[in-house]
Amino acid sequence: MKFVTKKIKAFTLTEMMIVIVISAIVATLAFSVLNIVQNNMRSIGVNYSYKEQIQSLETALTIDFNKYTDAVWDPVENTLTVSSPIQEQQYRFLTDSIVNTINTYQLSIKEKQFYFEGKSVNEGTIDAIKLTFHNTRASHRLFVYKHNDPTVHF
């Protein structure tokens, strides 16, 4: 009897282990990159939400400043009241947010400046407000003013 030995082509154990190690390294790199991308997306979402809050506050203040005839700042109560003979809207400035009857804006104010007829005022009637926020660049400052009625001076 004659035994015929045919060599079967296959990978050696060493070659298989090298492939597994290289695959593990590639998978680890892929998960690391995915983690970095997820962190960046989360950060972008937070920044977008913060900027959206600032723009929403600016829109609300602009509408209210020009809808109502009077705007009064009370530094003791830390409130801005805009009013007309028919109705009023009040903004309460807290340390970490600004609250009115409709919305709560999760914004931390670094600096508030109030103006009346171009001059800086600390209390009473105002016609403009400048807000600077924490954790923002200079481009995220907010300046809102109202169009004054010229007949007031007559």
PDB file of N, CA and C in Angstrom, residues 5-108:
ATOM      1  N   THR A   5       0.619  11.540   0.207  1.00  0.00           N
ATOM      2  CA  THR A   5       0.499  12.693   1.081  1.00  0.00           C
ATOM      3  C   THR A   5       0.386  13.950   0.228  1.00  0.00           C
ATOM      4  N   LYS A   6      -0.719  14.571   0.388  1.00  0.00           N
ATOM      5  CA  LYS A   6      -0.926  15.846  -0.306  1.00  0.00           C
ATOM      6  C   LYS A   6      -0.846  16.956   0.728  1.00  0.00           C
ATOM      7  N   LYS A   7      -0.122  17.947   0.394  1.00  0.00           N
ATOM      8  CA  LYS A   7       0.008  19.075   1.306  1.00  0.00           C
ATOM      9  C   LYS A   7      -1.186  20.003   1.070  1.00  0.00           C
ATOM     10  N   ILE A   8      -1.894  20.300   2.148  1.00  0.00           N
ATOM     11  CA  ILE A   8      -3.044  21.199   2.065  1.00  0.00           C
ATOM     12  C   ILE A   8      -2.532  22.608   2.365  1.00  0.00           C
ATOM     13  N   LYS A   9      -2.889  23.529   1.452  1.00  0.00           N
ATOM     14  CA  LYS A   9      -2.469  24.913   1.652  1.00  0.00           C
ATOM     15  C   LYS A   9      -3.340  25.532   2.738  1.00  0.00           C
ATOM     16  N   ALA A  10      -2.704  26.104   3.753  1.00  0.00           N
ATOM     17  CA  ALA A  10      -3.421  26.732   4.857  1.00  0.00           C
ATOM     18  C   ALA A  10      -2.494  27.739   5.534  1.00  0.00           C
ATOM     19  N   PHE A  11      -3.113  28.552   6.394  1.00  0.00           N
ATOM     20  CA  PHE A  11      -2.339  29.523   7.161  1.00  0.00           C
ATOM     21  C   PHE A  11      -1.770  28.852   8.394  1.00  0.00           C
ATOM     22  N   THR A  12      -0.617  29.313   8.790  1.00  0.00           N
ATOM     23  CA  THR A  12      -0.030  28.776  10.019  1.00  0.00           C
ATOM     24  C   THR A  12      -0.624  29.490  11.217  1.00  0.00           C
ATOM     25  N   LEU A  13      -0.419  28.951  12.374  1.00  0.00           N
ATOM     26  CA  LEU A  13      -0.934  29.538  13.607  1.00  0.00           C
ATOM     27  C   LEU A  13      -0.342  30.930  13.838  1.00  0.00           C
ATOM     28  N   THR A  14       0.894  31.122  13.525  1.00  0.00           N
ATOM     29  CA  THR A  14       1.554  32.417  13.685  1.00  0.00           C
ATOM     30  C   THR A  14       0.911  33.468  12.777  1.00  0.00           C
ATOM     31  N   GLU A  15       0.647  33.105  11.556  1.00  0.00           N
ATOM     32  CA  GLU A  15       0.009  34.041  10.622  1.00  0.00           C
ATOM     33  C   GLU A  15      -1.384  34.428  11.107  1.00  0.00           C
ATOM     34  N   MET A  16      -2.121  33.470  11.623  1.00  0.00           N
ATOM     35  CA  MET A  16      -3.473  33.766  12.135  1.00  0.00           C
ATOM     36  C   MET A  16      -3.412  34.705  13.347  1.00  0.00           C
ATOM     37  N   MET A  17      -2.448  34.506  14.227  1.00  0.00           N
ATOM     38  CA  MET A  17      -2.315  35.365  15.395  1.00  0.00           C
ATOM     39  C   MET A  17      -1.937  36.785  14.996  1.00  0.00           C
ATOM     40  N   ILE A  18      -1.082  36.929  13.999  1.00  0.00           N
ATOM     41  CA  ILE A  18      -0.705  38.263  13.519  1.00  0.00           C
ATOM     42  C   ILE A  18      -1.922  38.986  12.952  1.00  0.00           C
ATOM     43  N   VAL A  19      -2.737  38.274  12.177  1.00  0.00           N
ATOM     44  CA  VAL A  19      -3.953  38.872  11.622  1.00  0.00           C
ATOM     45  C   VAL A  19      -4.893  39.308  12.737  1.00  0.00           C
ATOM     46  N   ILE A  20      -5.054  38.500  13.758  1.00  0.00           N
ATOM     47  CA  ILE A  20      -5.939  38.846  14.877  1.00  0.00           C
ATOM     48  C   ILE A  20      -5.409  40.063  15.626  1.00  0.00           C
ATOM     49  N   VAL A  21      -4.112  40.130  15.868  1.00  0.00           N
ATOM     50  CA  VAL A  21      -3.515  41.280  16.565  1.00  0.00           C
ATOM     51  C   VAL A  21      -3.702  42.557  15.739  1.00  0.00           C
ATOM     52  N   ILE A  22      -3.447  42.482  14.445  1.00  0.00           N
ATOM     53  CA  ILE A  22      -3.621  43.669  13.580  1.00  0.00           C
ATOM     54  C   ILE A  22      -5.090  44.088  13.551  1.00  0.00           C
ATOM     55  N   SER A  23      -6.004  43.132  13.490  1.00  0.00           N
ATOM     56  CA  SER A  23      -7.444  43.453  13.506  1.00  0.00           C
ATOM     57  C   SER A  23      -7.836  44.117  14.819  1.00  0.00           C
ATOM     58  N   ALA A  24      -7.278  43.642  15.928  1.00  0.00           N
ATOM     59  CA  ALA A  24      -7.576  44.239  17.236  1.00  0.00           C
ATOM     60  C   ALA A  24      -7.063  45.673  17.304  1.00  0.00           C
ATOM     61  N   ILE A  25      -5.886  45.913  16.754  1.00  0.00           N
ATOM     62  CA  ILE A  25      -5.329  47.274  16.740  1.00  0.00           C
ATOM     63  C   ILE A  25      -6.210  48.200  15.899  1.00  0.00           C
ATOM     64  N   VAL A  26      -6.635  47.749  14.741  1.00  0.00           N
ATOM     65  CA  VAL A  26      -7.498  48.562  13.870  1.00  0.00           C
ATOM     66  C   VAL A  26      -8.838  48.838  14.557  1.00  0.00           C
ATOM     67  N   ALA A  27      -9.417  47.826  15.214  1.00  0.00           N
ATOM     68  CA  ALA A  27     -10.691  48.020  15.917  1.00  0.00           C
ATOM     69  C   ALA A  27     -10.540  49.015  17.061  1.00  0.00           C
ATOM     70  N   THR A  28      -9.436  48.933  17.795  1.00  0.00           N
ATOM     71  CA  THR A  28      -9.183  49.878  18.894  1.00  0.00           C
ATOM     72  C   THR A  28      -9.071  51.300  18.368  1.00  0.00           C
ATOM     73  N   LEU A  29      -8.351  51.476  17.269  1.00  0.00           N
ATOM     74  CA  LEU A  29      -8.241  52.813  16.668  1.00  0.00           C
ATOM     75  C   LEU A  29      -9.594  53.321  16.197  1.00  0.00           C
ATOM     76  N   ALA A  30     -10.388  52.437  15.612  1.00  0.00           N
ATOM     77  CA  ALA A  30     -11.714  52.842  15.128  1.00  0.00           C
ATOM     78  C   ALA A  30     -12.598  53.302  16.286  1.00  0.00           C
ATOM     79  N   PHE A  31     -12.586  52.563  17.402  1.00  0.00           N
ATOM     80  CA  PHE A  31     -13.399  52.962  18.554  1.00  0.00           C
ATOM     81  C   PHE A  31     -12.875  54.251  19.183  1.00  0.00           C
ATOM     82  N   SER A  32     -11.574  54.462  19.181  1.00  0.00           N
ATOM     83  CA  SER A  32     -11.010  55.711  19.710  1.00  0.00           C
ATOM     84  C   SER A  32     -11.450  56.902  18.870  1.00  0.00           C
ATOM     85  N   VAL A  33     -11.387  56.743  17.563  1.00  0.00           N
ATOM     86  CA  VAL A  33     -11.821  57.822  16.673  1.00  0.00           C
ATOM     87  C   VAL A  33     -13.309  58.067  16.828  1.00  0.00           C
ATOM     88  N   LEU A  34     -14.089  57.007  16.954  1.00  0.00           N
ATOM     89  CA  LEU A  34     -15.532  57.158  17.153  1.00  0.00           C
ATOM     90  C   LEU A  34     -15.823  57.906  18.448  1.00  0.00           C
ATOM     91  N   ASN A  35     -15.094  57.625  19.502  1.00  0.00           N
ATOM     92  CA  ASN A  35     -15.269  58.319  20.776  1.00  0.00           C
ATOM     93  C   ASN A  35     -14.943  59.803  20.639  1.00  0.00           C
ATOM     94  N   ILE A  36     -13.879  60.121  19.925  1.00  0.00           N
ATOM     95  CA  ILE A  36     -13.508  61.529  19.700  1.00  0.00           C
ATOM     96  C   ILE A  36     -14.588  62.246  18.907  1.00  0.00           C
ATOM     97  N   VAL A  37     -15.112  61.609  17.881  1.00  0.00           N
ATOM     98  CA  VAL A  37     -16.174  62.208  17.060  1.00  0.00           C
ATOM     99  C   VAL A  37     -17.430  62.432  17.892  1.00  0.00           C
ATOM    100  N   GLN A  38     -17.789  61.466  18.727  1.00  0.00           N
ATOM    101  CA  GLN A  38     -18.973  61.627  19.577  1.00  0.00           C
ATOM    102  C   GLN A  38     -18.796  62.782  20.561  1.00  0.00           C
ATOM    103  N   ASN A  39     -17.621  62.920  21.159  1.00  0.00           N
ATOM    104  CA  ASN A  39     -17.361  64.034  22.075  1.00  0.00           C
ATOM    105  C   ASN A  39     -17.450  65.368  21.354  1.00  0.00           C
ATOM    106  N   ASN A  40     -16.903  65.428  20.149  1.00  0.00           N
ATOM    107  CA  ASN A  40     -16.992  66.667  19.367  1.00  0.00           C
ATOM    108  C   ASN A  40     -18.434  66.997  19.010  1.00  0.00           C
ATOM    109  N   MET A  41     -19.211  66.002  18.643  1.00  0.00           N
ATOM    110  CA  MET A  41     -20.626  66.241  18.306  1.00  0.00           C
ATOM    111  C   MET A  41     -21.394  66.724  19.534  1.00  0.00           C
ATOM    112  N   ARG A  42     -21.105  66.137  20.690  1.00  0.00           N
ATOM    113  CA  ARG A  42     -21.756  66.572  21.925  1.00  0.00           C
ATOM    114  C   ARG A  42     -21.399  68.028  22.224  1.00  0.00           C
ATOM    115  N   SER A  43     -20.132  68.375  22.057  1.00  0.00           N
ATOM    116  CA  SER A  43     -19.672  69.741  22.298  1.00  0.00           C
ATOM    117  C   SER A  43     -20.322  70.717  21.329  1.00  0.00           C
ATOM    118  N   ILE A  44     -20.421  70.338  20.074  1.00  0.00           N
ATOM    119  CA  ILE A  44     -21.081  71.184  19.078  1.00  0.00           C
ATOM    120  C   ILE A  44     -22.545  71.390  19.447  1.00  0.00           C
ATOM    121  N   GLY A  45     -23.199  70.338  19.917  1.00  0.00           N
ATOM    122  CA  GLY A  45     -24.600  70.441  20.327  1.00  0.00           C
ATOM    123  C   GLY A  45     -24.797  71.400  21.493  1.00  0.00           C
ATOM    124  N   VAL A  46     -23.893  71.328  22.468  1.00  0.00           N
ATOM    125  CA  VAL A  46     -23.984  72.224  23.632  1.00  0.00           C
ATOM    126  C   VAL A  46     -23.765  73.674  23.195  1.00  0.00           C
ATOM    127  N   ASN A  47     -22.757  73.902  22.357  1.00  0.00           N
ATOM    128  CA  ASN A  47     -22.492  75.260  21.878  1.00  0.00           C
ATOM    129  C   ASN A  47     -23.654  75.794  21.054  1.00  0.00           C
ATOM    130  N   TYR A  48     -24.231  74.952  20.219  1.00  0.00           N
ATOM    131  CA  TYR A  48     -25.373  75.371  19.406  1.00  0.00           C
ATOM    132  C   TYR A  48     -26.554  75.729  20.295  1.00  0.00           C
ATOM    133  N   SER A  49     -26.813  74.908  21.301  1.00  0.00           N
ATOM    134  CA  SER A  49     -27.916  75.174  22.218  1.00  0.00           C
ATOM    135  C   SER A  49     -27.705  76.490  22.962  1.00  0.00           C
ATOM    136  N   TYR A  50     -26.475  76.750  23.398  1.00  0.00           N
ATOM    137  CA  TYR A  50     -26.166  77.992  24.117  1.00  0.00           C
ATOM    138  C   TYR A  50     -26.362  79.208  23.216  1.00  0.00           C
ATOM    139  N   LYS A  51     -25.876  79.102  21.979  1.00  0.00           N
ATOM    140  CA  LYS A  51     -26.041  80.206  21.036  1.00  0.00           C
ATOM    141  C   LYS A  51     -27.513  80.410  20.696  1.00  0.00           C
ATOM    142  N   GLU A  52     -28.257  79.322  20.595  1.00  0.00           N
ATOM    143  CA  GLU A  52     -29.685  79.406  20.319  1.00  0.00           C
ATOM    144  C   GLU A  52     -30.413  80.111  21.466  1.00  0.00           C
ATOM    145  N   GLN A  53     -29.996  79.841  22.707  1.00  0.00           N
ATOM    146  CA  GLN A  53     -30.589  80.514  23.868  1.00  0.00           C
ATOM    147  C   GLN A  53     -30.330  82.025  23.805  1.00  0.00           C
ATOM    148  N   ILE A  54     -29.108  82.402  23.440  1.00  0.00           N
ATOM    149  CA  ILE A  54     -28.770  83.825  23.330  1.00  0.00           C
ATOM    150  C   ILE A  54     -29.611  84.491  22.241  1.00  0.00           C
ATOM    151  N   GLN A  55     -29.740  83.845  21.092  1.00  0.00           N
ATOM    152  CA  GLN A  55     -30.520  84.421  19.995  1.00  0.00           C
ATOM    153  C   GLN A  55     -32.000  84.501  20.353  1.00  0.00           C
ATOM    154  N   SER A  56     -32.492  83.505  21.062  1.00  0.00           N
ATOM    155  CA  SER A  56     -33.891  83.516  21.483  1.00  0.00           C
ATOM    156  C   SER A  56     -34.154  84.651  22.473  1.00  0.00           C
ATOM    157  N   LEU A  57     -33.224  84.859  23.407  1.00  0.00           N
ATOM    158  CA  LEU A  57     -33.355  85.973  24.351  1.00  0.00           C
ATOM    159  C   LEU A  57     -33.295  87.303  23.616  1.00  0.00           C
ATOM    160  N   GLU A  58     -32.382  87.434  22.672  1.00  0.00           N
ATOM    161  CA  GLU A  58     -32.274  88.673  21.908  1.00  0.00           C
ATOM    162  C   GLU A  58     -33.561  88.962  21.148  1.00  0.00           C
ATOM    163  N   THR A  59     -34.142  87.950  20.549  1.00  0.00           N
ATOM    164  CA  THR A  59     -35.407  88.128  19.817  1.00  0.00           C
ATOM    165  C   THR A  59     -36.518  88.553  20.764  1.00  0.00           C
ATOM    166  N   ALA A  60     -36.640  87.878  21.904  1.00  0.00           N
ATOM    167  CA  ALA A  60     -37.694  88.214  22.869  1.00  0.00           C
ATOM    168  C   ALA A  60     -37.523  89.640  23.397  1.00  0.00           C
ATOM    169  N   LEU A  61     -36.297  90.020  23.743  1.00  0.00           N
ATOM    170  CA  LEU A  61     -36.059  91.380  24.245  1.00  0.00           C
ATOM    171  C   LEU A  61     -36.338  92.430  23.173  1.00  0.00           C
ATOM    172  N   THR A  62     -35.924  92.164  21.944  1.00  0.00           N
ATOM    173  CA  THR A  62     -36.172  93.123  20.856  1.00  0.00           C
ATOM    174  C   THR A  62     -37.662  93.317  20.632  1.00  0.00           C
ATOM    175  N   ILE A  63     -38.395  92.230  20.600  1.00  0.00           N
ATOM    176  CA  ILE A  63     -39.847  92.325  20.408  1.00  0.00           C
ATOM    177  C   ILE A  63     -40.483  93.090  21.562  1.00  0.00           C
ATOM    178  N   ASP A  64     -40.121  92.726  22.798  1.00  0.00           N
ATOM    179  CA  ASP A  64     -40.731  93.372  23.956  1.00  0.00           C
ATOM    180  C   ASP A  64     -40.310  94.837  24.098  1.00  0.00           C
ATOM    181  N   PHE A  65     -39.057  95.161  23.800  1.00  0.00           N
ATOM    182  CA  PHE A  65     -38.615  96.547  23.888  1.00  0.00           C
ATOM    183  C   PHE A  65     -39.411  97.437  22.939  1.00  0.00           C
ATOM    184  N   ASN A  66     -39.720  96.929  21.757  1.00  0.00           N
ATOM    185  CA  ASN A  66     -40.412  97.746  20.769  1.00  0.00           C
ATOM    186  C   ASN A  66     -41.925  97.572  20.794  1.00  0.00           C
ATOM    187  N   LYS A  67     -42.420  96.588  21.522  1.00  0.00           N
ATOM    188  CA  LYS A  67     -43.865  96.374  21.667  1.00  0.00           C
ATOM    189  C   LYS A  67     -44.427  97.254  22.780  1.00  0.00           C
ATOM    190  N   TYR A  68     -43.689  97.369  23.859  1.00  0.00           N
ATOM    191  CA  TYR A  68     -44.147  98.122  25.025  1.00  0.00           C
ATOM    192  C   TYR A  68     -43.543  99.524  25.028  1.00  0.00           C
ATOM    193  N   THR A  69     -44.226 100.446  25.692  1.00  0.00           N
ATOM    194  CA  THR A  69     -43.786 101.844  25.666  1.00  0.00           C
ATOM    195  C   THR A  69     -42.713 102.163  26.703  1.00  0.00           C
ATOM    196  N   ASP A  70     -42.708 101.478  27.824  1.00  0.00           N
ATOM    197  CA  ASP A  70     -41.750 101.775  28.902  1.00  0.00           C
ATOM    198  C   ASP A  70     -40.901 100.550  29.229  1.00  0.00           C
ATOM    199  N   ALA A  71     -39.639 100.808  29.576  1.00  0.00           N
ATOM    200  CA  ALA A  71     -38.737  99.769  30.064  1.00  0.00           C
ATOM    201  C   ALA A  71     -38.046 100.317  31.304  1.00  0.00           C
ATOM    202  N   VAL A  72     -38.142  99.573  32.413  1.00  0.00           N
ATOM    203  CA  VAL A  72     -37.601 100.035  33.691  1.00  0.00           C
ATOM    204  C   VAL A  72     -36.740  98.931  34.298  1.00  0.00           C
ATOM    205  N   TRP A  73     -35.516  99.321  34.715  1.00  0.00           N
ATOM    206  CA  TRP A  73     -34.605  98.396  35.373  1.00  0.00           C
ATOM    207  C   TRP A  73     -34.627  98.647  36.868  1.00  0.00           C
ATOM    208  N   ASP A  74     -34.816  97.571  37.649  1.00  0.00           N
ATOM    209  CA  ASP A  74     -34.803  97.640  39.106  1.00  0.00           C
ATOM    210  C   ASP A  74     -33.616  96.808  39.606  1.00  0.00           C
ATOM    211  N   PRO A  75     -32.508  97.468  40.026  1.00  0.00           N
ATOM    212  CA  PRO A  75     -31.330  96.710  40.456  1.00  0.00           C
ATOM    213  C   PRO A  75     -31.521  95.972  41.783  1.00  0.00           C
ATOM    214  N   VAL A  76     -32.433  96.425  42.622  1.00  0.00           N
ATOM    215  CA  VAL A  76     -32.676  95.761  43.898  1.00  0.00           C
ATOM    216  C   VAL A  76     -33.321  94.399  43.667  1.00  0.00           C
ATOM    217  N   GLU A  77     -34.346  94.362  42.829  1.00  0.00           N
ATOM    218  CA  GLU A  77     -35.041  93.113  42.519  1.00  0.00           C
ATOM    219  C   GLU A  77     -34.376  92.366  41.364  1.00  0.00           C
ATOM    220  N   ASN A  78     -33.438  93.022  40.689  1.00  0.00           N
ATOM    221  CA  ASN A  78     -32.760  92.444  39.533  1.00  0.00           C
ATOM    222  C   ASN A  78     -33.753  92.068  38.435  1.00  0.00           C
ATOM    223  N   THR A  79     -34.695  93.005  38.168  1.00  0.00           N
ATOM    224  CA  THR A  79     -35.732  92.756  37.173  1.00  0.00           C
ATOM    225  C   THR A  79     -35.787  93.879  36.152  1.00  0.00           C
ATOM    226  N   LEU A  80     -36.114  93.489  34.950  1.00  0.00           N
ATOM    227  CA  LEU A  80     -36.374  94.422  33.859  1.00  0.00           C
ATOM    228  C   LEU A  80     -37.853  94.295  33.540  1.00  0.00           C
ATOM    229  N   THR A  81     -38.582  95.406  33.661  1.00  0.00           N
ATOM    230  CA  THR A  81     -40.014  95.398  33.394  1.00  0.00           C
ATOM    231  C   THR A  81     -40.284  96.270  32.179  1.00  0.00           C
ATOM    232  N   VAL A  82     -40.875  95.657  31.159  1.00  0.00           N
ATOM    233  CA  VAL A  82     -41.322  96.411  29.988  1.00  0.00           C
ATOM    234  C   VAL A  82     -42.840  96.428  30.050  1.00  0.00           C
ATOM    235  N   SER A  83     -43.420  97.627  29.841  1.00  0.00           N
ATOM    236  CA  SER A  83     -44.863  97.725  30.045  1.00  0.00           C
ATOM    237  C   SER A  83     -45.481  98.756  29.122  1.00  0.00           C
ATOM    238  N   SER A  84     -46.773  98.625  28.987  1.00  0.00           N
ATOM    239  CA  SER A  84     -47.620  99.597  28.305  1.00  0.00           C
ATOM    240  C   SER A  84     -48.841  99.780  29.202  1.00  0.00           C
ATOM    241  N   PRO A  85     -49.725 100.707  28.879  1.00  0.00           N
ATOM    242  CA  PRO A  85     -50.905 100.866  29.742  1.00  0.00           C
ATOM    243  C   PRO A  85     -51.776  99.602  29.822  1.00  0.00           C
ATOM    244  N   ILE A  86     -51.666  98.720  28.866  1.00  0.00           N
ATOM    245  CA  ILE A  86     -52.528  97.537  28.831  1.00  0.00           C
ATOM    246  C   ILE A  86     -51.894  96.317  29.503  1.00  0.00           C
ATOM    247  N   GLN A  87     -50.612  96.061  29.245  1.00  0.00           N
ATOM    248  CA  GLN A  87     -49.981  94.875  29.810  1.00  0.00           C
ATOM    249  C   GLN A  87     -48.503  95.111  30.078  1.00  0.00           C
ATOM    250  N   GLU A  88     -47.883  94.118  30.745  1.00  0.00           N
ATOM    251  CA  GLU A  88     -46.459  94.227  31.036  1.00  0.00           C
ATOM    252  C   GLU A  88     -45.793  92.856  30.965  1.00  0.00           C
ATOM    253  N   GLN A  89     -44.493  92.899  30.761  1.00  0.00           N
ATOM    254  CA  GLN A  89     -43.662  91.687  30.723  1.00  0.00           C
ATOM    255  C   GLN A  89     -42.470  91.944  31.639  1.00  0.00           C
ATOM    256  N   GLN A  90     -42.093  90.937  32.415  1.00  0.00           N
ATOM    257  CA  GLN A  90     -40.999  91.121  33.357  1.00  0.00           C
ATOM    258  C   GLN A  90     -39.930  90.057  33.125  1.00  0.00           C
ATOM    259  N   TYR A  91     -38.682  90.508  33.115  1.00  0.00           N
ATOM    260  CA  TYR A  91     -37.530  89.627  33.005  1.00  0.00           C
ATOM    261  C   TYR A  91     -36.795  89.672  34.334  1.00  0.00           C
ATOM    262  N   ARG A  92     -36.611  88.507  34.936  1.00  0.00           N
ATOM    263  CA  ARG A  92     -35.887  88.411  36.207  1.00  0.00           C
ATOM    264  C   ARG A  92     -34.507  87.806  35.910  1.00  0.00           C
ATOM    265  N   PHE A  93     -33.475  88.525  36.309  1.00  0.00           N
ATOM    266  CA  PHE A  93     -32.095  88.107  36.062  1.00  0.00           C
ATOM    267  C   PHE A  93     -31.565  87.380  37.290  1.00  0.00           C
ATOM    268  N   LEU A  94     -31.391  86.072  37.167  1.00  0.00           N
ATOM    269  CA  LEU A  94     -30.831  85.249  38.231  1.00  0.00           C
ATOM    270  C   LEU A  94     -29.364  84.981  37.921  1.00  0.00           C
ATOM    271  N   THR A  95     -28.658  84.318  38.810  1.00  0.00           N
ATOM    272  CA  THR A  95     -27.225  84.092  38.589  1.00  0.00           C
ATOM    273  C   THR A  95     -26.947  83.173  37.406  1.00  0.00           C
ATOM    274  N   ASP A  96     -27.807  82.190  37.190  1.00  0.00           N
ATOM    275  CA  ASP A  96     -27.546  81.228  36.117  1.00  0.00           C
ATOM    276  C   ASP A  96     -28.618  81.202  35.033  1.00  0.00           C
ATOM    277  N   SER A  97     -29.577  82.108  35.102  1.00  0.00           N
ATOM    278  CA  SER A  97     -30.641  82.115  34.094  1.00  0.00           C
ATOM    279  C   SER A  97     -31.368  83.458  34.083  1.00  0.00           C
ATOM    280  N   ILE A  98     -32.159  83.634  33.032  1.00  0.00           N
ATOM    281  CA  ILE A  98     -33.033  84.790  32.890  1.00  0.00           C
ATOM    282  C   ILE A  98     -34.429  84.229  32.685  1.00  0.00           C
ATOM    283  N   VAL A  99     -35.384  84.690  33.495  1.00  0.00           N
ATOM    284  CA  VAL A  99     -36.722  84.115  33.482  1.00  0.00           C
ATOM    285  C   VAL A  99     -37.728  85.205  33.161  1.00  0.00           C
ATOM    286  N   ASN A 100     -38.631  84.894  32.224  1.00  0.00           N
ATOM    287  CA  ASN A 100     -39.809  85.730  32.038  1.00  0.00           C
ATOM    288  C   ASN A 100     -41.030  84.824  32.126  1.00  0.00           C
ATOM    289  N   THR A 101     -42.218  85.354  31.884  1.00  0.00           N
ATOM    290  CA  THR A 101     -43.430  84.547  32.064  1.00  0.00           C
ATOM    291  C   THR A 101     -43.551  83.432  31.037  1.00  0.00           C
ATOM    292  N   ILE A 102     -42.843  83.536  29.924  1.00  0.00           N
ATOM    293  CA  ILE A 102     -42.960  82.540  28.858  1.00  0.00           C
ATOM    294  C   ILE A 102     -41.804  81.545  28.876  1.00  0.00           C
ATOM    295  N   ASN A 103     -40.576  82.024  29.019  1.00  0.00           N
ATOM    296  CA  ASN A 103     -39.387  81.180  28.881  1.00  0.00           C
ATOM    297  C   ASN A 103     -38.418  81.339  30.037  1.00  0.00           C
ATOM    298  N   THR A 104     -37.550  80.354  30.155  1.00  0.00           N
ATOM    299  CA  THR A 104     -36.384  80.434  31.019  1.00  0.00           C
ATOM    300  C   THR A 104     -35.172  80.243  30.135  1.00  0.00           C
ATOM    301  N   TYR A 105     -34.297  81.225  30.144  1.00  0.00           N
ATOM    302  CA  TYR A 105     -33.091  81.181  29.323  1.00  0.00           C
ATOM    303  C   TYR A 105     -31.928  80.792  30.232  1.00  0.00           C
ATOM    304  N   GLN A 106     -31.319  79.646  29.971  1.00  0.00           N
ATOM    305  CA  GLN A 106     -30.225  79.123  30.804  1.00  0.00           C
ATOM    306  C   GLN A 106     -28.920  79.806  30.388  1.00  0.00           C
ATOM    307  N   LEU A 107     -28.777  81.063  30.777  1.00  0.00           N
ATOM    308  CA  LEU A 107     -27.610  81.859  30.416  1.00  0.00           C
ATOM    309  C   LEU A 107     -27.046  82.511  31.665  1.00  0.00           C
ATOM    310  N   SER A 108     -25.750  82.447  31.806  1.00  0.00           N
ATOM    311  CA  SER A 108     -25.076  83.072  32.935  1.00  0.00           C
ATOM    312  C   SER A 108     -24.521  84.419  32.481  1.00  0.00           C
TER     313      SER A 108
END
